[in-house]
Amino acid sequence: MEGTGRDSSGASVDVDENGDDGSGEETTTMLPDQGGKPNTLVGEVIGKLGDIELANPENQGGTIQSSHDPKGGEQNLSSTAIVALIFLVLQNSMAVLIMRYTLVHPGEKEFLALTAVIMAEALKTGVSLFILCLDGSFVEMFDDKIDVLKTSIPALIFLVQNNLQYIAVKNLHAATYQVLYQVKILTTAVVWVMVFRTPLGWKKWCALCFLLSGIVVIRESEMRSGPSKAANSQVNITIGLSATLAASITSALGGVYSETLMKGKSKLSVWQRNVLLGLYSTVLGLGAIACMPEQRHIVAEKGFFHGYTLVTCISISIQGGGGLIIGFVMKYATVILKDIATSLSIVFSCTFSALFFDQHLGAPFITGACMVVVAAWAFSMAKPPK
């Protein structure tokens, strides 16, 4: 809540993340169509650019290059990798579970979702700005005016996606959303192929079809649960599924567009782009409140932070700061570890949803969830055509 974030961290599925490892060097991955220009996608987007890795056929065999593995070989399951795995699982599962709690619990759901999105963006911007001030590269951020303006496009897309995620989580059980949101693998793959004209290969397409089948099974399972039961648990499968699909599409569009910027002549560092994306998103979010009479009235009458509680602040911190933390952690995790994190996150979400949110996990739902997990694994491990 990929959620929200932008240009380069990852959750369950993502591009090769890179980051400063303390030695002043960035991990880079060379893409053949970049003319030798390093792809320095690092950062804090979970589920945004993060969706590209599984769509990117350059990722082969579940390996990842990092500054700790200069030969690009497969990394061992070190203690650092285990810590990375734990962070990924907690980020992927707890972010959705806590968000769901704040949106359905009687004492928590009074806040405006749009204000929460704005605060998460402000938090990301603040952290990125602090880092820029430390290395003295803040002023350089505005040197290329065209690049600065182009950054507003993914910022708007990700702002829309973040709000769609709130709508989806409000109308779906956390576990259902966690599984259904894996459709972003499909949408990102399709957009990636359309934009970069890169073939995926029959194995990846078969995996995508299997993933789509699993999502259909889950949808049918949720539809059969009965309208009365759904009403009691504040679930609207039609609205929730529509919002999830729309969030997946915007995730793909924003991620792939950001990738094109990175592959272009952009000289912005990841932190500089994070600041610009955050500033744009914050301004656009405030503008949206001003243009929406109902939201504007609530903010004017009750205040911007109306309905905020400690849990709301924790949720915003996870959405905003979690991505930045994972951005650093991800360079220690291979694609295999990310897939394990996705699987464990779904298991955690299902368990907690059943225990605390009264979600019934029948055989059809479990079958569909397993199909999605297997499809995600198959997609990431399938080698692209030569």
mmCIF file of C-alpha atoms in Angstrom:
data_model
loop_
_atom_site.group_PDB
_atom_site.id
_atom_site.type_symbol
_atom_site.label_atom_id
_atom_site.label_comp_id
_atom_site.label_asym_id
_atom_site.label_seq_id
_atom_site.Cartn_x
_atom_site.Cartn_y
_atom_site.Cartn_z
ATOM 1 C CA MET A 1 0.000 0.000 0.000
ATOM 2 C CA GLU A 2 2.566 -1.158 -3.237
ATOM 3 C CA GLY A 3 1.038 0.829 -0.940
ATOM 4 C CA THR A 4 2.049 3.858 -1.610
ATOM 5 C CA GLY A 5 5.195 5.016 -2.507
ATOM 6 C CA ARG A 6 6.964 5.325 -5.640
ATOM 7 C CA ASP A 7 10.093 4.695 -7.222
ATOM 8 C CA SER A 8 11.807 1.655 -6.217
ATOM 9 C CA SER A 9 11.268 -0.389 -3.192
ATOM 10 C CA GLY A 10 9.457 -3.611 -3.186
ATOM 11 C CA ALA A 11 7.060 -5.720 -1.294
ATOM 12 C CA SER A 12 5.884 -8.998 -2.608
ATOM 13 C CA VAL A 13 6.982 -8.338 -6.156
ATOM 14 C CA ASP A 14 9.396 -5.704 -7.278
ATOM 15 C CA VAL A 15 12.213 -4.430 -9.433
ATOM 16 C CA ASP A 16 15.823 -4.864 -8.446
ATOM 17 C CA GLU A 17 16.202 -2.565 -5.517
ATOM 18 C CA ASN A 18 19.423 -0.787 -4.822
ATOM 19 C CA GLY A 19 20.608 1.411 -2.051
ATOM 20 C CA ASP A 20 23.495 3.001 -0.299
ATOM 21 C CA ASP A 21 25.226 0.328 1.703
ATOM 22 C CA GLY A 22 27.204 2.719 3.796
ATOM 23 C CA SER A 23 30.237 2.577 1.539
ATOM 24 C CA GLY A 24 29.022 5.367 -0.678
ATOM 25 C CA GLU A 25 28.359 3.005 -3.560
ATOM 26 C CA GLU A 26 25.038 2.256 -5.162
ATOM 27 C CA THR A 27 24.080 -1.199 -6.277
ATOM 28 C CA THR A 28 23.293 -1.112 -9.970
ATOM 29 C CA THR A 29 21.766 -3.427 -12.499
ATOM 30 C CA MET A 30 22.508 -3.007 -16.183
ATOM 31 C CA LEU A 31 19.601 -3.312 -18.574
ATOM 32 C CA PRO A 32 20.568 -3.977 -22.184
ATOM 33 C CA ASP A 33 18.327 -1.340 -23.698
ATOM 34 C CA GLN A 34 19.747 1.441 -21.571
ATOM 35 C CA GLY A 35 22.902 1.904 -23.553
ATOM 36 C CA GLY A 36 25.003 0.941 -20.588
ATOM 37 C CA LYS A 37 23.295 3.340 -18.222
ATOM 38 C CA PRO A 38 22.890 1.843 -14.748
ATOM 39 C CA ASN A 39 19.389 1.312 -13.477
ATOM 40 C CA THR A 40 19.492 2.912 -10.022
ATOM 41 C CA LEU A 41 16.020 2.138 -8.837
ATOM 42 C CA VAL A 42 16.181 2.300 -5.086
ATOM 43 C CA GLY A 43 13.712 3.699 -2.756
ATOM 44 C CA GLU A 44 10.483 3.233 -1.106
ATOM 45 C CA VAL A 45 7.769 2.214 -3.358
ATOM 46 C CA ILE A 46 5.987 -0.788 -2.264
ATOM 47 C CA GLY A 47 3.866 -2.203 -4.909
ATOM 48 C CA LYS A 48 4.572 0.553 -7.376
ATOM 49 C CA LEU A 49 7.778 0.222 -9.298
ATOM 50 C CA GLY A 50 7.993 -2.733 -7.056
ATOM 51 C CA ASP A 51 5.768 -4.622 -9.420
ATOM 52 C CA ILE A 52 8.195 -4.490 -12.316
ATOM 53 C CA GLU A 53 10.634 -7.132 -11.171
ATOM 54 C CA LEU A 54 8.378 -10.043 -11.982
ATOM 55 C CA ALA A 55 7.448 -8.459 -15.272
ATOM 56 C CA ASN A 56 11.051 -7.717 -16.152
ATOM 57 C CA PRO A 57 12.488 -10.620 -18.134
ATOM 58 C CA GLU A 58 16.001 -9.496 -17.200
ATOM 59 C CA ASN A 59 15.474 -11.122 -13.806
ATOM 60 C CA GLN A 60 16.499 -14.722 -14.285
ATOM 61 C CA GLY A 61 16.660 -17.667 -11.974
ATOM 62 C CA GLY A 62 15.736 -15.771 -8.846
ATOM 63 C CA THR A 63 19.084 -14.055 -8.375
ATOM 64 C CA ILE A 64 19.821 -10.438 -7.647
ATOM 65 C CA GLN A 65 22.989 -8.412 -7.882
ATOM 66 C CA SER A 66 24.081 -6.309 -4.960
ATOM 67 C CA SER A 67 27.120 -4.536 -3.649
ATOM 68 C CA HIS A 68 27.604 -7.491 -1.373
ATOM 69 C CA ASP A 69 27.680 -9.893 -4.306
ATOM 70 C CA PRO A 70 29.712 -8.230 -7.062
ATOM 71 C CA LYS A 71 29.653 -11.294 -9.286
ATOM 72 C CA GLY A 72 25.883 -11.293 -9.341
ATOM 73 C CA GLY A 73 25.698 -14.794 -7.936
ATOM 74 C CA GLU A 74 22.989 -16.234 -5.808
ATOM 75 C CA GLN A 75 23.122 -15.040 -2.226
ATOM 76 C CA ASN A 76 23.187 -17.370 0.742
ATOM 77 C CA LEU A 77 20.498 -17.348 3.367
ATOM 78 C CA SER A 78 22.519 -15.250 5.807
ATOM 79 C CA SER A 79 21.287 -13.768 9.049
ATOM 80 C CA THR A 80 20.897 -10.441 7.243
ATOM 81 C CA ALA A 81 18.687 -12.071 4.619
ATOM 82 C CA ILE A 82 16.556 -13.642 7.348
ATOM 83 C CA VAL A 83 16.097 -10.224 8.967
ATOM 84 C CA ALA A 84 15.148 -8.850 5.548
ATOM 85 C CA LEU A 85 12.596 -11.625 5.155
ATOM 86 C CA ILE A 86 11.054 -10.832 8.541
ATOM 87 C CA PHE A 87 10.803 -7.143 7.643
ATOM 88 C CA LEU A 88 9.148 -7.964 4.345
ATOM 89 C CA VAL A 89 6.589 -10.288 5.918
ATOM 90 C CA LEU A 90 5.707 -7.777 8.624
ATOM 91 C CA GLN A 91 5.468 -4.914 6.123
ATOM 92 C CA ASN A 92 3.353 -6.838 3.632
ATOM 93 C CA SER A 93 0.910 -8.288 6.135
ATOM 94 C CA MET A 94 0.683 -5.779 8.990
ATOM 95 C CA ALA A 95 0.250 -2.775 6.700
ATOM 96 C CA VAL A 96 -2.959 -4.244 5.277
ATOM 97 C CA LEU A 97 -4.238 -5.663 8.571
ATOM 98 C CA ILE A 98 -3.798 -2.406 10.487
ATOM 99 C CA MET A 99 -5.278 -0.394 7.633
ATOM 100 C CA ARG A 100 -8.310 -2.688 7.607
ATOM 101 C CA TYR A 101 -8.689 -2.253 11.370
ATOM 102 C CA THR A 102 -8.634 1.543 11.140
ATOM 103 C CA LEU A 103 -11.258 1.494 8.375
ATOM 104 C CA VAL A 104 -13.844 -0.821 9.987
ATOM 105 C CA HIS A 105 -13.463 -0.473 13.762
ATOM 106 C CA PRO A 106 -16.150 1.856 15.187
ATOM 107 C CA GLY A 107 -13.669 3.902 17.202
ATOM 108 C CA GLU A 108 -11.126 4.257 14.410
ATOM 109 C CA LYS A 109 -12.889 4.886 11.112
ATOM 110 C CA GLU A 110 -13.761 8.572 11.516
ATOM 111 C CA PHE A 111 -10.653 9.906 9.786
ATOM 112 C CA LEU A 112 -10.540 10.855 6.107
ATOM 113 C CA ALA A 113 -8.542 8.382 4.035
ATOM 114 C CA LEU A 114 -7.241 11.140 1.782
ATOM 115 C CA THR A 115 -5.676 12.957 4.737
ATOM 116 C CA ALA A 116 -3.959 9.707 5.746
ATOM 117 C CA VAL A 117 -2.539 9.349 2.229
ATOM 118 C CA ILE A 118 -1.285 12.938 2.355
ATOM 119 C CA MET A 119 0.379 12.396 5.728
ATOM 120 C CA ALA A 120 2.083 9.217 4.497
ATOM 121 C CA GLU A 121 3.444 11.148 1.523
ATOM 122 C CA ALA A 122 4.560 13.977 3.796
ATOM 123 C CA LEU A 123 6.400 11.474 5.987
ATOM 124 C CA LYS A 124 8.233 9.963 3.011
ATOM 125 C CA THR A 125 9.082 13.427 1.741
ATOM 126 C CA GLY A 126 10.427 14.522 5.109
ATOM 127 C CA VAL A 127 12.732 11.523 5.463
ATOM 128 C CA SER A 128 13.997 11.826 1.877
ATOM 129 C CA LEU A 129 14.511 15.577 2.299
ATOM 130 C CA PHE A 130 16.514 14.997 5.468
ATOM 131 C CA ILE A 131 18.819 12.610 3.598
ATOM 132 C CA LEU A 132 19.229 15.115 0.750
ATOM 133 C CA CYS A 133 20.190 17.830 3.202
ATOM 134 C CA LEU A 134 22.817 15.541 4.703
ATOM 135 C CA ASP A 135 24.529 14.930 1.364
ATOM 136 C CA GLY A 136 23.994 18.488 0.132
ATOM 137 C CA SER A 137 22.198 17.591 -3.109
ATOM 138 C CA PHE A 138 18.897 19.349 -2.445
ATOM 139 C CA VAL A 139 19.488 22.344 -4.736
ATOM 140 C CA GLU A 140 20.616 20.151 -7.647
ATOM 141 C CA MET A 141 17.173 18.549 -7.650
ATOM 142 C CA PHE A 142 15.687 21.471 -9.606
ATOM 143 C CA ASP A 143 18.386 21.747 -12.279
ATOM 144 C CA ASP A 144 16.401 19.868 -14.939
ATOM 145 C CA LYS A 145 13.026 21.613 -15.045
ATOM 146 C CA ILE A 146 11.563 19.193 -17.610
ATOM 147 C CA ASP A 147 12.439 16.188 -15.479
ATOM 148 C CA VAL A 148 10.909 17.887 -12.451
ATOM 149 C CA LEU A 149 7.661 18.434 -14.356
ATOM 150 C CA LYS A 150 7.591 14.871 -15.695
ATOM 151 C CA THR A 151 7.728 13.568 -12.122
ATOM 152 C CA SER A 152 4.267 15.021 -11.491
ATOM 153 C CA ILE A 153 2.678 12.340 -13.698
ATOM 154 C CA PRO A 154 3.643 9.258 -11.638
ATOM 155 C CA ALA A 155 2.969 11.289 -8.478
ATOM 156 C CA LEU A 156 -0.649 11.786 -9.564
ATOM 157 C CA ILE A 157 -0.983 8.131 -10.565
ATOM 158 C CA PHE A 158 0.372 6.878 -7.244
ATOM 159 C CA LEU A 159 -1.842 9.301 -5.313
ATOM 160 C CA VAL A 160 -4.873 7.805 -7.047
ATOM 161 C CA GLN A 161 -3.584 4.298 -6.379
ATOM 162 C CA ASN A 162 -3.113 4.946 -2.672
ATOM 163 C CA ASN A 163 -6.682 6.179 -2.331
ATOM 164 C CA LEU A 164 -7.969 3.191 -4.299
ATOM 165 C CA GLN A 165 -6.149 0.904 -1.882
ATOM 166 C CA TYR A 166 -8.030 2.456 1.041
ATOM 167 C CA ILE A 167 -11.317 1.870 -0.791
ATOM 168 C CA ALA A 168 -10.350 -1.716 -1.554
ATOM 169 C CA VAL A 169 -9.230 -2.556 1.992
ATOM 170 C CA LYS A 170 -12.365 -0.944 3.424
ATOM 171 C CA ASN A 171 -14.569 -3.222 1.332
ATOM 172 C CA LEU A 172 -12.557 -6.446 1.449
ATOM 173 C CA HIS A 173 -11.170 -8.623 4.186
ATOM 174 C CA ALA A 174 -7.435 -8.086 4.622
ATOM 175 C CA ALA A 175 -6.611 -11.596 3.442
ATOM 176 C CA THR A 176 -8.860 -11.295 0.396
ATOM 177 C CA TYR A 177 -7.272 -7.998 -0.574
ATOM 178 C CA GLN A 178 -3.767 -9.359 0.025
ATOM 179 C CA VAL A 179 -4.404 -12.193 -2.418
ATOM 180 C CA LEU A 180 -6.422 -10.291 -5.002
ATOM 181 C CA TYR A 181 -3.863 -7.493 -5.160
ATOM 182 C CA GLN A 182 -1.414 -9.968 -6.674
ATOM 183 C CA VAL A 183 -3.239 -9.256 -9.928
ATOM 184 C CA LYS A 184 -0.784 -6.351 -10.166
ATOM 185 C CA ILE A 185 1.708 -8.943 -11.436
ATOM 186 C CA LEU A 186 -0.546 -9.438 -14.447
ATOM 187 C CA THR A 187 -1.281 -5.755 -15.063
ATOM 188 C CA THR A 188 2.378 -4.774 -14.727
ATOM 189 C CA ALA A 189 3.468 -7.554 -17.065
ATOM 190 C CA VAL A 190 0.957 -6.467 -19.704
ATOM 191 C CA VAL A 191 1.922 -2.785 -19.465
ATOM 192 C CA TRP A 192 5.615 -3.702 -19.460
ATOM 193 C CA VAL A 193 5.239 -5.714 -22.683
ATOM 194 C CA MET A 194 3.232 -2.940 -24.338
ATOM 195 C CA VAL A 195 5.718 -0.200 -23.436
ATOM 196 C CA PHE A 196 9.081 -1.958 -23.753
ATOM 197 C CA ARG A 197 8.128 -4.523 -26.428
ATOM 198 C CA THR A 198 9.815 -7.239 -24.391
ATOM 199 C CA PRO A 199 8.501 -10.818 -24.748
ATOM 200 C CA LEU A 200 7.724 -12.665 -21.544
ATOM 201 C CA GLY A 201 7.758 -16.225 -22.859
ATOM 202 C CA TRP A 202 5.098 -18.900 -22.679
ATOM 203 C CA LYS A 203 6.027 -19.999 -19.137
ATOM 204 C CA LYS A 204 5.354 -16.548 -17.707
ATOM 205 C CA TRP A 205 2.098 -16.213 -19.644
ATOM 206 C CA CYS A 206 0.959 -19.607 -18.354
ATOM 207 C CA ALA A 207 1.779 -18.473 -14.818
ATOM 208 C CA LEU A 208 -0.263 -15.308 -15.354
ATOM 209 C CA CYS A 209 -3.238 -17.324 -16.601
ATOM 210 C CA PHE A 210 -2.971 -19.583 -13.555
ATOM 211 C CA LEU A 211 -2.816 -16.508 -11.311
ATOM 212 C CA LEU A 212 -5.935 -15.093 -12.953
ATOM 213 C CA SER A 213 -7.701 -18.424 -12.444
ATOM 214 C CA GLY A 214 -6.861 -18.332 -8.743
ATOM 215 C CA ILE A 215 -8.272 -14.823 -8.437
ATOM 216 C CA VAL A 216 -11.484 -15.936 -10.146
ATOM 217 C CA VAL A 217 -11.780 -18.833 -7.671
ATOM 218 C CA ILE A 218 -11.391 -16.426 -4.744
ATOM 219 C CA ARG A 219 -13.948 -14.036 -6.199
ATOM 220 C CA GLU A 220 -16.487 -16.837 -6.560
ATOM 221 C CA SER A 221 -15.714 -17.984 -3.025
ATOM 222 C CA GLU A 222 -16.370 -14.500 -1.649
ATOM 223 C CA MET A 223 -19.545 -14.094 -3.702
ATOM 224 C CA ARG A 224 -20.918 -17.380 -2.318
ATOM 225 C CA SER A 225 -20.277 -16.313 1.280
ATOM 226 C CA GLY A 226 -23.679 -14.647 1.264
ATOM 227 C CA PRO A 227 -24.794 -11.003 1.287
ATOM 228 C CA SER A 228 -25.923 -11.031 4.909
ATOM 229 C CA LYS A 229 -22.571 -12.299 6.121
ATOM 230 C CA ALA A 230 -20.787 -9.738 3.981
ATOM 231 C CA ALA A 231 -22.946 -6.953 5.388
ATOM 232 C CA ASN A 232 -22.149 -7.974 8.955
ATOM 233 C CA SER A 233 -18.417 -7.908 8.233
ATOM 234 C CA GLN A 234 -18.573 -4.646 6.233
ATOM 235 C CA VAL A 235 -17.548 -6.308 2.980
ATOM 236 C CA ASN A 236 -18.645 -5.273 -0.496
ATOM 237 C CA ILE A 237 -16.926 -7.640 -2.900
ATOM 238 C CA THR A 238 -17.996 -5.715 -6.017
ATOM 239 C CA ILE A 239 -16.623 -2.354 -4.862
ATOM 240 C CA GLY A 240 -13.580 -3.950 -3.249
ATOM 241 C CA LEU A 241 -12.666 -6.007 -6.293
ATOM 242 C CA SER A 242 -13.183 -3.058 -8.644
ATOM 243 C CA ALA A 243 -10.962 -0.832 -6.466
ATOM 244 C CA THR A 244 -8.304 -3.548 -6.260
ATOM 245 C CA LEU A 245 -8.262 -3.980 -10.026
ATOM 246 C CA ALA A 246 -8.071 -0.213 -10.541
ATOM 247 C CA ALA A 247 -5.246 0.037 -7.977
ATOM 248 C CA SER A 248 -3.378 -2.737 -9.787
ATOM 249 C CA ILE A 249 -3.716 -0.943 -13.120
ATOM 250 C CA THR A 250 -2.552 2.386 -11.706
ATOM 251 C CA SER A 251 0.312 0.583 -9.971
ATOM 252 C CA ALA A 252 1.398 -0.823 -13.321
ATOM 253 C CA LEU A 253 1.049 2.485 -15.157
ATOM 254 C CA GLY A 254 2.897 4.472 -12.499
ATOM 255 C CA GLY A 255 5.639 1.900 -12.092
ATOM 256 C CA VAL A 256 6.362 1.437 -15.774
ATOM 257 C CA TYR A 257 6.212 5.188 -16.445
ATOM 258 C CA SER A 258 8.712 5.780 -13.646
ATOM 259 C CA GLU A 259 10.914 3.105 -15.166
ATOM 260 C CA THR A 260 10.891 4.970 -18.486
ATOM 261 C CA LEU A 261 12.023 8.104 -16.660
ATOM 262 C CA MET A 262 14.846 6.174 -15.045
ATOM 263 C CA LYS A 263 15.891 4.750 -18.390
ATOM 264 C CA GLY A 264 15.880 8.198 -19.970
ATOM 265 C CA LYS A 265 18.263 11.079 -19.437
ATOM 266 C CA SER A 266 17.158 11.769 -15.887
ATOM 267 C CA LYS A 267 19.973 12.768 -13.552
ATOM 268 C CA LEU A 268 17.820 12.752 -10.430
ATOM 269 C CA SER A 269 18.924 10.487 -7.621
ATOM 270 C CA VAL A 270 16.370 8.228 -5.990
ATOM 271 C CA TRP A 271 16.045 10.469 -2.946
ATOM 272 C CA GLN A 272 15.640 13.564 -5.106
ATOM 273 C CA ARG A 273 12.867 11.857 -7.055
ATOM 274 C CA ASN A 274 11.262 10.698 -3.808
ATOM 275 C CA VAL A 275 11.139 14.288 -2.574
ATOM 276 C CA LEU A 276 9.595 15.524 -5.821
ATOM 277 C CA LEU A 277 7.040 12.716 -5.894
ATOM 278 C CA GLY A 278 6.131 13.377 -2.270
ATOM 279 C CA LEU A 279 5.800 17.130 -2.781
ATOM 280 C CA TYR A 280 3.624 16.672 -5.842
ATOM 281 C CA SER A 281 1.450 14.065 -4.117
ATOM 282 C CA THR A 282 0.993 16.261 -1.042
ATOM 283 C CA VAL A 283 0.034 19.314 -3.075
ATOM 284 C CA LEU A 284 -2.276 17.316 -5.342
ATOM 285 C CA GLY A 285 -3.884 15.654 -2.330
ATOM 286 C CA LEU A 286 -4.560 18.994 -0.655
ATOM 287 C CA GLY A 287 -5.936 20.268 -3.951
ATOM 288 C CA ALA A 288 -8.258 17.281 -4.143
ATOM 289 C CA ILE A 289 -9.637 18.060 -0.683
ATOM 290 C CA ALA A 290 -10.222 21.673 -1.715
ATOM 291 C CA CYS A 291 -12.089 20.557 -4.841
ATOM 292 C CA MET A 292 -14.326 18.017 -3.078
ATOM 293 C CA PRO A 293 -17.137 19.803 -1.197
ATOM 294 C CA GLU A 294 -17.824 17.019 1.281
ATOM 295 C CA GLN A 295 -14.191 16.501 2.234
ATOM 296 C CA ARG A 296 -13.536 20.239 2.310
ATOM 297 C CA HIS A 297 -16.482 20.747 4.660
ATOM 298 C CA ILE A 298 -15.304 18.039 7.068
ATOM 299 C CA VAL A 299 -11.762 19.419 7.175
ATOM 300 C CA ALA A 300 -13.005 22.993 7.642
ATOM 301 C CA GLU A 301 -15.453 22.039 10.379
ATOM 302 C CA LYS A 302 -13.613 19.279 12.268
ATOM 303 C CA GLY A 303 -9.993 19.771 11.287
ATOM 304 C CA PHE A 304 -7.494 17.976 9.086
ATOM 305 C CA PHE A 305 -6.654 15.413 11.777
ATOM 306 C CA HIS A 306 -10.228 14.632 12.754
ATOM 307 C CA GLY A 307 -10.625 11.008 13.814
ATOM 308 C CA TYR A 308 -6.906 10.327 14.139
ATOM 309 C CA THR A 309 -5.927 7.883 16.884
ATOM 310 C CA LEU A 310 -2.702 6.179 17.882
ATOM 311 C CA VAL A 311 -3.563 3.253 15.609
ATOM 312 C CA THR A 312 -4.186 5.651 12.710
ATOM 313 C CA CYS A 313 -0.753 7.180 13.218
ATOM 314 C CA ILE A 314 0.847 3.729 13.358
ATOM 315 C CA SER A 315 -0.889 2.785 10.117
ATOM 316 C CA ILE A 316 0.318 5.976 8.411
ATOM 317 C CA SER A 317 3.854 5.392 9.706
ATOM 318 C CA ILE A 318 3.860 1.878 8.274
ATOM 319 C CA GLN A 319 2.513 3.087 4.935
ATOM 320 C CA GLY A 320 4.927 6.013 4.762
ATOM 321 C CA GLY A 321 8.042 4.925 6.575
ATOM 322 C CA GLY A 322 7.822 1.200 5.996
ATOM 323 C CA GLY A 323 8.596 1.534 2.322
ATOM 324 C CA LEU A 324 11.734 3.530 3.028
ATOM 325 C CA ILE A 325 12.987 0.916 5.461
ATOM 326 C CA ILE A 326 12.251 -1.912 3.064
ATOM 327 C CA GLY A 327 14.083 -0.001 0.341
ATOM 328 C CA PHE A 328 17.294 -0.515 2.292
ATOM 329 C CA VAL A 329 16.451 -4.046 3.352
ATOM 330 C CA MET A 330 15.585 -5.314 -0.125
ATOM 331 C CA LYS A 331 19.169 -5.366 -1.426
ATOM 332 C CA TYR A 332 19.841 -8.269 0.926
ATOM 333 C CA ALA A 333 16.907 -10.311 -0.348
ATOM 334 C CA THR A 334 16.866 -12.464 -3.456
ATOM 335 C CA VAL A 335 13.790 -12.869 -5.618
ATOM 336 C CA ILE A 336 13.192 -16.202 -3.902
ATOM 337 C CA LEU A 337 13.125 -14.531 -0.485
ATOM 338 C CA LYS A 338 10.661 -11.957 -1.784
ATOM 339 C CA ASP A 339 8.382 -14.724 -2.994
ATOM 340 C CA ILE A 340 8.670 -16.465 0.363
ATOM 341 C CA ALA A 341 7.748 -13.165 2.016
ATOM 342 C CA THR A 342 4.697 -12.870 -0.238
ATOM 343 C CA SER A 343 3.570 -16.391 0.649
ATOM 344 C CA LEU A 344 4.105 -15.937 4.384
ATOM 345 C CA SER A 345 2.363 -12.554 4.279
ATOM 346 C CA ILE A 346 -0.710 -14.134 2.732
ATOM 347 C CA VAL A 347 -0.665 -16.897 5.369
ATOM 348 C CA PHE A 348 -0.350 -14.296 8.149
ATOM 349 C CA SER A 349 -3.118 -12.157 6.695
ATOM 350 C CA CYS A 350 -5.431 -15.149 6.360
ATOM 351 C CA THR A 351 -4.726 -16.281 9.927
ATOM 352 C CA PHE A 352 -5.238 -12.852 11.491
ATOM 353 C CA SER A 353 -8.315 -12.145 9.374
ATOM 354 C CA ALA A 354 -9.895 -15.387 10.533
ATOM 355 C CA LEU A 355 -9.001 -14.764 14.194
ATOM 356 C CA PHE A 356 -9.730 -11.047 14.541
ATOM 357 C CA PHE A 357 -11.900 -9.996 11.588
ATOM 358 C CA ASP A 358 -14.307 -12.962 11.472
ATOM 359 C CA GLN A 359 -13.369 -13.967 7.945
ATOM 360 C CA HIS A 360 -14.452 -17.439 6.959
ATOM 361 C CA LEU A 361 -11.701 -19.264 5.095
ATOM 362 C CA GLY A 362 -13.362 -22.069 3.199
ATOM 363 C CA ALA A 363 -11.785 -24.628 0.901
ATOM 364 C CA PRO A 364 -12.419 -22.539 -2.267
ATOM 365 C CA PHE A 365 -10.682 -19.490 -0.792
ATOM 366 C CA ILE A 366 -7.685 -21.513 0.390
ATOM 367 C CA THR A 367 -7.479 -23.207 -3.020
ATOM 368 C CA GLY A 368 -7.557 -19.862 -4.815
ATOM 369 C CA ALA A 369 -4.938 -18.397 -2.480
ATOM 370 C CA CYS A 370 -2.616 -21.363 -3.094
ATOM 371 C CA MET A 371 -3.092 -20.965 -6.845
ATOM 372 C CA VAL A 372 -2.096 -17.289 -6.612
ATOM 373 C CA VAL A 373 0.998 -18.048 -4.527
ATOM 374 C CA VAL A 374 2.107 -20.841 -6.880
ATOM 375 C CA ALA A 375 1.507 -18.604 -9.917
ATOM 376 C CA ALA A 376 3.593 -15.783 -8.410
ATOM 377 C CA TRP A 377 6.430 -18.213 -7.737
ATOM 378 C CA ALA A 378 6.218 -19.711 -11.221
ATOM 379 C CA PHE A 379 6.215 -16.274 -12.823
ATOM 380 C CA SER A 380 9.258 -15.031 -10.951
ATOM 381 C CA MET A 381 11.260 -18.206 -11.501
ATOM 382 C CA ALA A 382 10.468 -18.647 -15.207
ATOM 383 C CA LYS A 383 13.350 -17.616 -17.423
ATOM 384 C CA PRO A 384 12.589 -15.248 -20.296
ATOM 385 C CA PRO A 385 12.992 -16.418 -23.897
ATOM 386 C CA LYS A 386 16.486 -15.979 -25.330
#
